[in-house]
PDB file of C-alpha atoms in Angstrom:
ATOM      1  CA  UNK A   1     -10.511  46.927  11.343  1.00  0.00           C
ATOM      2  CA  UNK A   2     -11.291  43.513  12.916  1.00  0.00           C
ATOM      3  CA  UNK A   3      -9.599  41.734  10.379  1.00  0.00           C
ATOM      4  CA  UNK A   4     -10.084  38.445  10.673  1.00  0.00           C
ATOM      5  CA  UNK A   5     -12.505  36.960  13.591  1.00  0.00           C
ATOM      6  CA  UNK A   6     -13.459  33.190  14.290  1.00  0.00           C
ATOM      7  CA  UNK A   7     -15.252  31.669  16.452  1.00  0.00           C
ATOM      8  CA  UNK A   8     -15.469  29.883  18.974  1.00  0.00           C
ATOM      9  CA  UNK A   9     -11.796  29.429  20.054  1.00  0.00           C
ATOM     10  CA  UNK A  10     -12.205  26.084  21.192  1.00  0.00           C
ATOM     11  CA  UNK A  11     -14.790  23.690  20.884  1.00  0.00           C
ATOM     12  CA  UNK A  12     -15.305  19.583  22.250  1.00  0.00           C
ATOM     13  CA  UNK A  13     -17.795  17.849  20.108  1.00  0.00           C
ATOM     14  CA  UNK A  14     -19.293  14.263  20.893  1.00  0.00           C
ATOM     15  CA  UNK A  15     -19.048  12.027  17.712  1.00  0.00           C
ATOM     16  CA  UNK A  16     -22.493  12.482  15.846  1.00  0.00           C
ATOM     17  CA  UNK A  17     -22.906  16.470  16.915  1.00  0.00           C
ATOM     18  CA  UNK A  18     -23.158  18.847  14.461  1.00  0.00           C
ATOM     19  CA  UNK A  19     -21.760  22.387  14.687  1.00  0.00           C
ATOM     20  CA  UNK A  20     -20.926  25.703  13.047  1.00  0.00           C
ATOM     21  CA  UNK A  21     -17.243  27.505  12.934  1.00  0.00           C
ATOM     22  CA  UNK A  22     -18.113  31.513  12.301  1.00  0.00           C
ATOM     23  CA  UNK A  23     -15.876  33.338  10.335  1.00  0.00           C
ATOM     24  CA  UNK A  24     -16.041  37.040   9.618  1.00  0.00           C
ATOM     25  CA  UNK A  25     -14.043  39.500   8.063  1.00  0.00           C
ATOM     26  CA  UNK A  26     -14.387  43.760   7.777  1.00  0.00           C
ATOM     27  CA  UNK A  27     -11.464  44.255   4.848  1.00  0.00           C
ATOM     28  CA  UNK A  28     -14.394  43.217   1.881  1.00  0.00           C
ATOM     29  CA  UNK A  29     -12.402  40.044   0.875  1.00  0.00           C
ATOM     30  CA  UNK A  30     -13.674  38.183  -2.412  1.00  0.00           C
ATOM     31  CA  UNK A  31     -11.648  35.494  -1.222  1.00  0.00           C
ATOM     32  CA  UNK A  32     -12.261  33.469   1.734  1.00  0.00           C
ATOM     33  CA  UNK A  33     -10.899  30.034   2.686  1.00  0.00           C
ATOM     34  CA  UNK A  34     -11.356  27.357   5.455  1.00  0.00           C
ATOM     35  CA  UNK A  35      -7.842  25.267   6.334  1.00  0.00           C
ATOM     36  CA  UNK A  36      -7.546  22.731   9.060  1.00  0.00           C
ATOM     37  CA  UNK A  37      -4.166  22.096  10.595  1.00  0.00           C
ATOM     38  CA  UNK A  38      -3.074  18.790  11.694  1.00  0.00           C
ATOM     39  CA  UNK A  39       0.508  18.054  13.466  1.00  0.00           C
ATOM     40  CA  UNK A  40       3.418  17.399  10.593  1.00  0.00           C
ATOM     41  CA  UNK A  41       1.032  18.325   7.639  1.00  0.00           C
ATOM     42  CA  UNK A  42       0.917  22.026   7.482  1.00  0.00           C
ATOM     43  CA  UNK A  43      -2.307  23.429   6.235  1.00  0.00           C
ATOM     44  CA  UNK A  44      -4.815  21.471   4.115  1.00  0.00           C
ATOM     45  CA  UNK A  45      -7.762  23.819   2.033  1.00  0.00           C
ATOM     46  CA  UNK A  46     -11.245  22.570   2.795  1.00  0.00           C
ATOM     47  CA  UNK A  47     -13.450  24.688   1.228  1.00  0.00           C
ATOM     48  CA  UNK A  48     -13.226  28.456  -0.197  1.00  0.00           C
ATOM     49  CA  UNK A  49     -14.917  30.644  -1.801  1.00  0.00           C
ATOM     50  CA  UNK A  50     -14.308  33.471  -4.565  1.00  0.00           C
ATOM     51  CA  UNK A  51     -17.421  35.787  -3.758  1.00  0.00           C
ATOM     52  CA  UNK A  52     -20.857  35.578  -1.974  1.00  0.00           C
ATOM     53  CA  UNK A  53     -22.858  32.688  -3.481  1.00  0.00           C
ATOM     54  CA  UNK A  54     -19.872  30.990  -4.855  1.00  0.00           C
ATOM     55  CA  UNK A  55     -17.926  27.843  -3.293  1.00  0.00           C
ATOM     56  CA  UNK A  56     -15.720  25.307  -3.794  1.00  0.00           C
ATOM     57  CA  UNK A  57     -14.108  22.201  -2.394  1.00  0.00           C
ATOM     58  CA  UNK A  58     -10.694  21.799  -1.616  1.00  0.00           C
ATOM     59  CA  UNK A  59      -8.141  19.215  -0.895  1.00  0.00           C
ATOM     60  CA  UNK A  60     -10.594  18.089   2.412  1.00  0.00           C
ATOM     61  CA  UNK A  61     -14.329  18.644   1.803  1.00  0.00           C
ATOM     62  CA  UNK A  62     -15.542  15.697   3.201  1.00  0.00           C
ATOM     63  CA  UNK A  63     -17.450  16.142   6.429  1.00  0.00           C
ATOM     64  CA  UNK A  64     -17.859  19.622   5.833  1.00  0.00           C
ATOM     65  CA  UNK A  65     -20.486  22.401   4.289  1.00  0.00           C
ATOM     66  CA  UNK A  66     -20.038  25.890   3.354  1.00  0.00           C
ATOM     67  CA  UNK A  67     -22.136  28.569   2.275  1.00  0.00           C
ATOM     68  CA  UNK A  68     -21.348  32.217   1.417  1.00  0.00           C
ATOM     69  CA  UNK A  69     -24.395  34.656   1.343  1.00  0.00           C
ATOM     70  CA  UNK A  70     -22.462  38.004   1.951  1.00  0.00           C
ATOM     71  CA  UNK A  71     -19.017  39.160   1.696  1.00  0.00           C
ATOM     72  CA  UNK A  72     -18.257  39.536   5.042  1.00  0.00           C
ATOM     73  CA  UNK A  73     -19.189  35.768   6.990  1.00  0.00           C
ATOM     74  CA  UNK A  74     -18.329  32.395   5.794  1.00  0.00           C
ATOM     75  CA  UNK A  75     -19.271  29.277   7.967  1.00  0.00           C
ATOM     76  CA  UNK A  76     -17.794  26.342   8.275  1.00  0.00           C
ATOM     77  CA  UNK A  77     -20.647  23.204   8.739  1.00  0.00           C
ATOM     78  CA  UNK A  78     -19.652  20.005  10.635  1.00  0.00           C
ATOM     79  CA  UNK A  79     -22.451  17.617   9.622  1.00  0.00           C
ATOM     80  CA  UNK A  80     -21.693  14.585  11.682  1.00  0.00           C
ATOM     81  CA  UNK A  81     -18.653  14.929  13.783  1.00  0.00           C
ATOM     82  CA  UNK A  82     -16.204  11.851  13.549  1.00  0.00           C
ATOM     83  CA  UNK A  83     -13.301  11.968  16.054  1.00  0.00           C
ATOM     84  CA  UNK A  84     -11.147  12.797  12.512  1.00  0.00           C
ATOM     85  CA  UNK A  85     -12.115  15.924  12.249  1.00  0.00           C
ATOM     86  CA  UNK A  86      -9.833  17.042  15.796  1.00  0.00           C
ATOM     87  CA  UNK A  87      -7.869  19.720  14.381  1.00  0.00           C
ATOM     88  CA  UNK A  88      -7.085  23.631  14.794  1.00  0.00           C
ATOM     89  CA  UNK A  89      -9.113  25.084  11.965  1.00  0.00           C
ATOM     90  CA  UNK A  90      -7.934  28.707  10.514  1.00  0.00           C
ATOM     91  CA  UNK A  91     -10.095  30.889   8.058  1.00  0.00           C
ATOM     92  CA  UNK A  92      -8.182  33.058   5.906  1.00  0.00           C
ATOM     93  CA  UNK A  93      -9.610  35.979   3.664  1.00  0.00           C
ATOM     94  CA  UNK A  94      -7.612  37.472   0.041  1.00  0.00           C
ATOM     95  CA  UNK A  95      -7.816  39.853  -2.265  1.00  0.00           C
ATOM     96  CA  UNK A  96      -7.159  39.427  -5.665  1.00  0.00           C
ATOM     97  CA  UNK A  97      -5.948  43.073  -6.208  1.00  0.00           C
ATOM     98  CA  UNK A  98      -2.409  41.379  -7.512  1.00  0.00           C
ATOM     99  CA  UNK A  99       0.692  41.934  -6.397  1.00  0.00           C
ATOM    100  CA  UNK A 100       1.548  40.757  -2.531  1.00  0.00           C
ATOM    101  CA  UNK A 101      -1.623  41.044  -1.623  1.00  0.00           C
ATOM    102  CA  UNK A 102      -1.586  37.849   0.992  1.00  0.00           C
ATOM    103  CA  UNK A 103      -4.198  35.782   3.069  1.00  0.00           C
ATOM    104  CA  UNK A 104      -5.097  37.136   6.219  1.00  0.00           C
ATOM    105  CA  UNK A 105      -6.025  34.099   9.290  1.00  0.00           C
ATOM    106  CA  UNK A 106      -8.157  34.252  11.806  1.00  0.00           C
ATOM    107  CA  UNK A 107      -6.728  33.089  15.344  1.00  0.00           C
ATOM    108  CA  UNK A 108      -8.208  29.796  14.994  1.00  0.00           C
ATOM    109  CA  UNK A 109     -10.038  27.129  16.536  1.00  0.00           C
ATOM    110  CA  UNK A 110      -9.302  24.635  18.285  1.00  0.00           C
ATOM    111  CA  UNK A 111     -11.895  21.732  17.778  1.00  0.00           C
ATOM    112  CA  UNK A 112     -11.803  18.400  19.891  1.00  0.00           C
ATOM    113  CA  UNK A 113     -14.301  15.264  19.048  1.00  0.00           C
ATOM    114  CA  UNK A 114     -14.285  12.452  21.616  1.00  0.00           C
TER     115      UNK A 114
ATOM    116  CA  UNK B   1       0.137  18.994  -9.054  1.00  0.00           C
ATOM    117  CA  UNK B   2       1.407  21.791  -7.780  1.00  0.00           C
ATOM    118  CA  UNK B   3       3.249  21.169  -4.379  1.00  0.00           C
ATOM    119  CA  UNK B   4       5.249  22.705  -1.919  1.00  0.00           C
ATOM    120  CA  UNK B   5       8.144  20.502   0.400  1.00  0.00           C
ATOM    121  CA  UNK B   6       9.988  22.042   3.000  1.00  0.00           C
ATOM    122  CA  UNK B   7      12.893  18.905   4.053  1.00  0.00           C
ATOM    123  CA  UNK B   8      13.505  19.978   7.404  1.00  0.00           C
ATOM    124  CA  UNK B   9      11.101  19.405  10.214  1.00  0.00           C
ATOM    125  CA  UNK B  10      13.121  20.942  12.587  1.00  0.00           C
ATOM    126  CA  UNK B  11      16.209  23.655  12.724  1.00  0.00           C
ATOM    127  CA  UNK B  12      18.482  25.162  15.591  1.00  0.00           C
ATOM    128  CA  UNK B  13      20.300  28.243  15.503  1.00  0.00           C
ATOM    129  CA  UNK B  14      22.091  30.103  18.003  1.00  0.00           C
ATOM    130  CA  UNK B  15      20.827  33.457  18.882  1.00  0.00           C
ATOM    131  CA  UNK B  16      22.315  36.132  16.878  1.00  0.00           C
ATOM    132  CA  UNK B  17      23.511  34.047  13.975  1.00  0.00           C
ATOM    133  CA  UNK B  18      21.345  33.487  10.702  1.00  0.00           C
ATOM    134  CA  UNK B  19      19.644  30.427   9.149  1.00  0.00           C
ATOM    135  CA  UNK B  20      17.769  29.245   6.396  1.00  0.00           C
ATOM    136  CA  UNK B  21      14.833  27.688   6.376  1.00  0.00           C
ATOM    137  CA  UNK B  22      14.722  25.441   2.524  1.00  0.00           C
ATOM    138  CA  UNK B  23      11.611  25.729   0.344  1.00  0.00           C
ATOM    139  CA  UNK B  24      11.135  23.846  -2.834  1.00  0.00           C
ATOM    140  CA  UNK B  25       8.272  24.256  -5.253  1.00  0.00           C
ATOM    141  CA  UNK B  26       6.452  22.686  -8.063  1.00  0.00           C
ATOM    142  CA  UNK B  27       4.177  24.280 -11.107  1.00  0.00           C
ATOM    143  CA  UNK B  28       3.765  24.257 -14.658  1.00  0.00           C
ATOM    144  CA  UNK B  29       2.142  28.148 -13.881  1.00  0.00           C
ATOM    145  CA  UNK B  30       4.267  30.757 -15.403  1.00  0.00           C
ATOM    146  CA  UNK B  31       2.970  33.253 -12.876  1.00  0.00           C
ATOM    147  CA  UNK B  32       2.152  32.585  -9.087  1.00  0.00           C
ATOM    148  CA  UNK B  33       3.233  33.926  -5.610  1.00  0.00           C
ATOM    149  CA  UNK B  34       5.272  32.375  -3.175  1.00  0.00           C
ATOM    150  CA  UNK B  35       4.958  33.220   0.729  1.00  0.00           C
ATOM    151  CA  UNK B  36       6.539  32.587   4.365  1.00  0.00           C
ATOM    152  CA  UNK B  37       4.127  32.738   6.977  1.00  0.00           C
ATOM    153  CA  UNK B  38       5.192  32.250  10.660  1.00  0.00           C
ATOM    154  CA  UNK B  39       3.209  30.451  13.390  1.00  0.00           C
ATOM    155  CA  UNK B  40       4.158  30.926  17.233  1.00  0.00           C
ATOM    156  CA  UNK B  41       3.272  29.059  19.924  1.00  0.00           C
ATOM    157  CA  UNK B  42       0.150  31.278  20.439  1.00  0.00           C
ATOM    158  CA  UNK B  43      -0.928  29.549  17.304  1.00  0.00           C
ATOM    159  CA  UNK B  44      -1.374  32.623  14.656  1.00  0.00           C
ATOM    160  CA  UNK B  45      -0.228  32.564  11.084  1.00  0.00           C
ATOM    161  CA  UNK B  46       1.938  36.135  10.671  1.00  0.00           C
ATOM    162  CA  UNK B  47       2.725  36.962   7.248  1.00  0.00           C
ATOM    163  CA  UNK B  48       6.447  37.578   6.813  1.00  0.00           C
ATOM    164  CA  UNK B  49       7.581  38.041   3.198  1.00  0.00           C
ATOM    165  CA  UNK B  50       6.486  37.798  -0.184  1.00  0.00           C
ATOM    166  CA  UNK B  51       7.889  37.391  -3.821  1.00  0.00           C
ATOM    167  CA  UNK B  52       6.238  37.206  -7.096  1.00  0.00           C
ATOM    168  CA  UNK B  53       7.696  34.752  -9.417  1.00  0.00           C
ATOM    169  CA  UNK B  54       8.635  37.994 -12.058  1.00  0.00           C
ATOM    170  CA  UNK B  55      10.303  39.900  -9.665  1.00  0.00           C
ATOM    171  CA  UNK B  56      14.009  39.511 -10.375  1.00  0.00           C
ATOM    172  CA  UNK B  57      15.002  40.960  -7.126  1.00  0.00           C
ATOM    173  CA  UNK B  58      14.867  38.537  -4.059  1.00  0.00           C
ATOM    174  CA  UNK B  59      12.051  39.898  -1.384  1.00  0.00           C
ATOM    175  CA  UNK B  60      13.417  41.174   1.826  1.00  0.00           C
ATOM    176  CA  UNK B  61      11.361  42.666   4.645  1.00  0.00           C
ATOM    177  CA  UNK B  62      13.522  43.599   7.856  1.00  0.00           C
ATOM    178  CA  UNK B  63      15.966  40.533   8.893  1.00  0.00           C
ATOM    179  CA  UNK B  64      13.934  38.631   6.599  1.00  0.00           C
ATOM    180  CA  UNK B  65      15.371  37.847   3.001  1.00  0.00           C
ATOM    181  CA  UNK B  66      13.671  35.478   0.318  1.00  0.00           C
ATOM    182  CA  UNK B  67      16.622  33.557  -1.460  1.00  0.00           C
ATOM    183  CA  UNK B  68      14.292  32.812  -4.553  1.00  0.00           C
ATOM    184  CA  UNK B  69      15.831  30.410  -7.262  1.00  0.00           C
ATOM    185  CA  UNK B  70      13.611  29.743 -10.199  1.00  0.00           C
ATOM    186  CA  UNK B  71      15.146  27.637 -12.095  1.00  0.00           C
ATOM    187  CA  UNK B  72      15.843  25.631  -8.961  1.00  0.00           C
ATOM    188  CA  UNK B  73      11.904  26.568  -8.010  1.00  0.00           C
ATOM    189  CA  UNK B  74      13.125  27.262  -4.781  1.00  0.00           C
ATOM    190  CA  UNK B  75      12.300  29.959  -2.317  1.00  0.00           C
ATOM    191  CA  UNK B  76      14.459  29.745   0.583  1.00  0.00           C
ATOM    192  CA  UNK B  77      13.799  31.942   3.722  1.00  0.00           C
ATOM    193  CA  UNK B  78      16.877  33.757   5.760  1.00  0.00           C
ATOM    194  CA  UNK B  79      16.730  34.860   8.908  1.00  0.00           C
ATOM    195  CA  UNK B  80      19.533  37.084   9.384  1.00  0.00           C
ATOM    196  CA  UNK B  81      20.873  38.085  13.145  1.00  0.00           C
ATOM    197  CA  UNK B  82      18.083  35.480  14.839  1.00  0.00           C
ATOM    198  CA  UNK B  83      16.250  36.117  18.092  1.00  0.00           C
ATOM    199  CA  UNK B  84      14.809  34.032  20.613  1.00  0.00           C
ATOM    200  CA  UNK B  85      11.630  35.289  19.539  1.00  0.00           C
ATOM    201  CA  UNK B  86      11.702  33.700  16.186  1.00  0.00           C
ATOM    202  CA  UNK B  87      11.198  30.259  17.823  1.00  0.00           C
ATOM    203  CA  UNK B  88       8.407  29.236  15.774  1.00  0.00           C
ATOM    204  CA  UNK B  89       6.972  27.232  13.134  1.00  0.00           C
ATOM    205  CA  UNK B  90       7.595  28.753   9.742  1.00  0.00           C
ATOM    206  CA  UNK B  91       5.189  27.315   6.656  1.00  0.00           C
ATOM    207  CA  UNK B  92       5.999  28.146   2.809  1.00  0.00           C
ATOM    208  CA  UNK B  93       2.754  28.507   0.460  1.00  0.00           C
ATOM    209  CA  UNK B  94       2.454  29.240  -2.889  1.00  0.00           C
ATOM    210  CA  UNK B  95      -0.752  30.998  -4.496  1.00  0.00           C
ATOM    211  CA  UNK B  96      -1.823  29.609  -7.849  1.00  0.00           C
ATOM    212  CA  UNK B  97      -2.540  32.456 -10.070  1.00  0.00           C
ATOM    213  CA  UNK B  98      -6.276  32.736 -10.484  1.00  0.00           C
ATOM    214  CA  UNK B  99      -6.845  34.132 -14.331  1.00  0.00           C
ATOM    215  CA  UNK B 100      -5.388  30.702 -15.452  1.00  0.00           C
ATOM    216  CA  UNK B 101      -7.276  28.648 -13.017  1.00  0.00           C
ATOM    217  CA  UNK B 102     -10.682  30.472 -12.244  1.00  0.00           C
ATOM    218  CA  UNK B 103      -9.394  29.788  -8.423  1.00  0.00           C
ATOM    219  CA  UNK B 104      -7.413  31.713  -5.715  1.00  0.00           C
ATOM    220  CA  UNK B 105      -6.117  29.111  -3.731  1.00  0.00           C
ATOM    221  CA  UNK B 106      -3.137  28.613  -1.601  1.00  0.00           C
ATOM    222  CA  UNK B 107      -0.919  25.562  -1.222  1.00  0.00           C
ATOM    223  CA  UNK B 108       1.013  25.233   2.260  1.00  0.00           C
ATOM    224  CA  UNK B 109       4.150  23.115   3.129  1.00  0.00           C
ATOM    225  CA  UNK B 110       4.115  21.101   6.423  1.00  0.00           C
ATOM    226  CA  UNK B 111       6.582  23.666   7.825  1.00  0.00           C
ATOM    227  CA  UNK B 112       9.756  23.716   9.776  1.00  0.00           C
ATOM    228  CA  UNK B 113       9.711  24.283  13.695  1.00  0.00           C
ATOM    229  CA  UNK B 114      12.903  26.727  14.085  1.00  0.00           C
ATOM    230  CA  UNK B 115      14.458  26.792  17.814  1.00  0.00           C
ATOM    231  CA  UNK B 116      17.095  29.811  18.608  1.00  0.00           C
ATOM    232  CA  UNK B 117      19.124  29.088  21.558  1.00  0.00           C
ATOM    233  CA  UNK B 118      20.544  31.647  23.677  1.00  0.00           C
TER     234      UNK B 118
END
């Protein structure tokens, strides 16, 4: 298994570009979520989603679109890149089987905007 | 709201010796699942330890122990015997439980960088 895969690792935007973040996981996750990181404020939920053609918005949806249309992929849409949105961003896939089950992250990526 | 706070930004240890890293949580949720995840420099999240807020016994995988206080809500992580390899940034998260809420989602702390000196 893969696991969890993202890409690209790292990424420098001008203000105004758009882009896609690719996210993939093999272990059939319902669960998938989209987290950016910023320095002294730990992880902050942008968007997830519970199962292909269902999303929702998190703490930080602004700025960002996400669709689901199979298990496996869920992309991560930067409209209109403001210089905000520098950050490491991690995807993270669950299973609600109960019990420990836990999130598993990608490695990340690393997004600049100048 | 539910919300995680970990009070320490940053912790030293010397190598060998064990620390605790504090946790405190808040929820009105009867049921949910508390987490310590650890980030290294090379930037992944590595799941350490878990405990379910019905288990009466406190987690423990390896040198890793869950001190888990409920009536406190707190869920303290100790490192026993430290290495220089658990120089890191270690994040608490709680998981709301998602038959109450109709989500699955995870709520982080802002972490606490831990430095072990040799």
């Amino acid at each position: 298994n893969a696991g969890v895969t993202q890409t690209p690792k790292f990424q420098v935007l001008k203000t105004g570009q758009s882009m896609t973040l690719q996210c993939a996981q093999d272990m059939n996750h319902e669960y998938m979520s989209w987290y950016r990181q910023d320095p002294g404020m730990g992880l902050r939920l942008i968007h997830y989603s519970v199962g292909a053609g269902i999303t929702d918005q998190g703490e930080v949806p602004n700025g960002y679109n996400v669709s689901r249309s199979t298990t496996e992929d869920f992309p991560l849409r930067l409209l209109s890149a403001a210089p905000s949105q520098t950050s490491v961003y991690f995807c993270a896939s669950s299973s609600d089987r109960g019990g420990q089950e836990t999130q598993y992250f990608g490695p990340g990526t690393r997004l600049l905007v100048l | 709201a539910q919300k995680i706070t970990q009070t320490q930004p940053g912790m030293f240890v010397q190598e060998k010796e064990a620390v605790t890293l504090d946790c405190t949580y808040d929820t009105s949720d009867q049921s949910y699942g508390l987490f310590w995840y650890k980030q290294p420099s090379s930037g992944e999240m590595i799941f350490l330890i878990y405990q379910g807020s019905y288990d009466e016994q406190n987690a423990t995988e390896g040198r890793y122990s869950l001190n888990f206080q409920k009536a406190r809500k707190s869920a303290n992580l100790v490192i026993s015997a430290s290495q220089l390899g658990d120089s890191a940034m270690y994040f608490c998260a709680m998981r709301e439980p998602p038959f109450t809420s109709g989500t699955y989602k995870y709520i982080f702390g802002t972490g606490t960088r831990l430095k072990v000196l040799a």
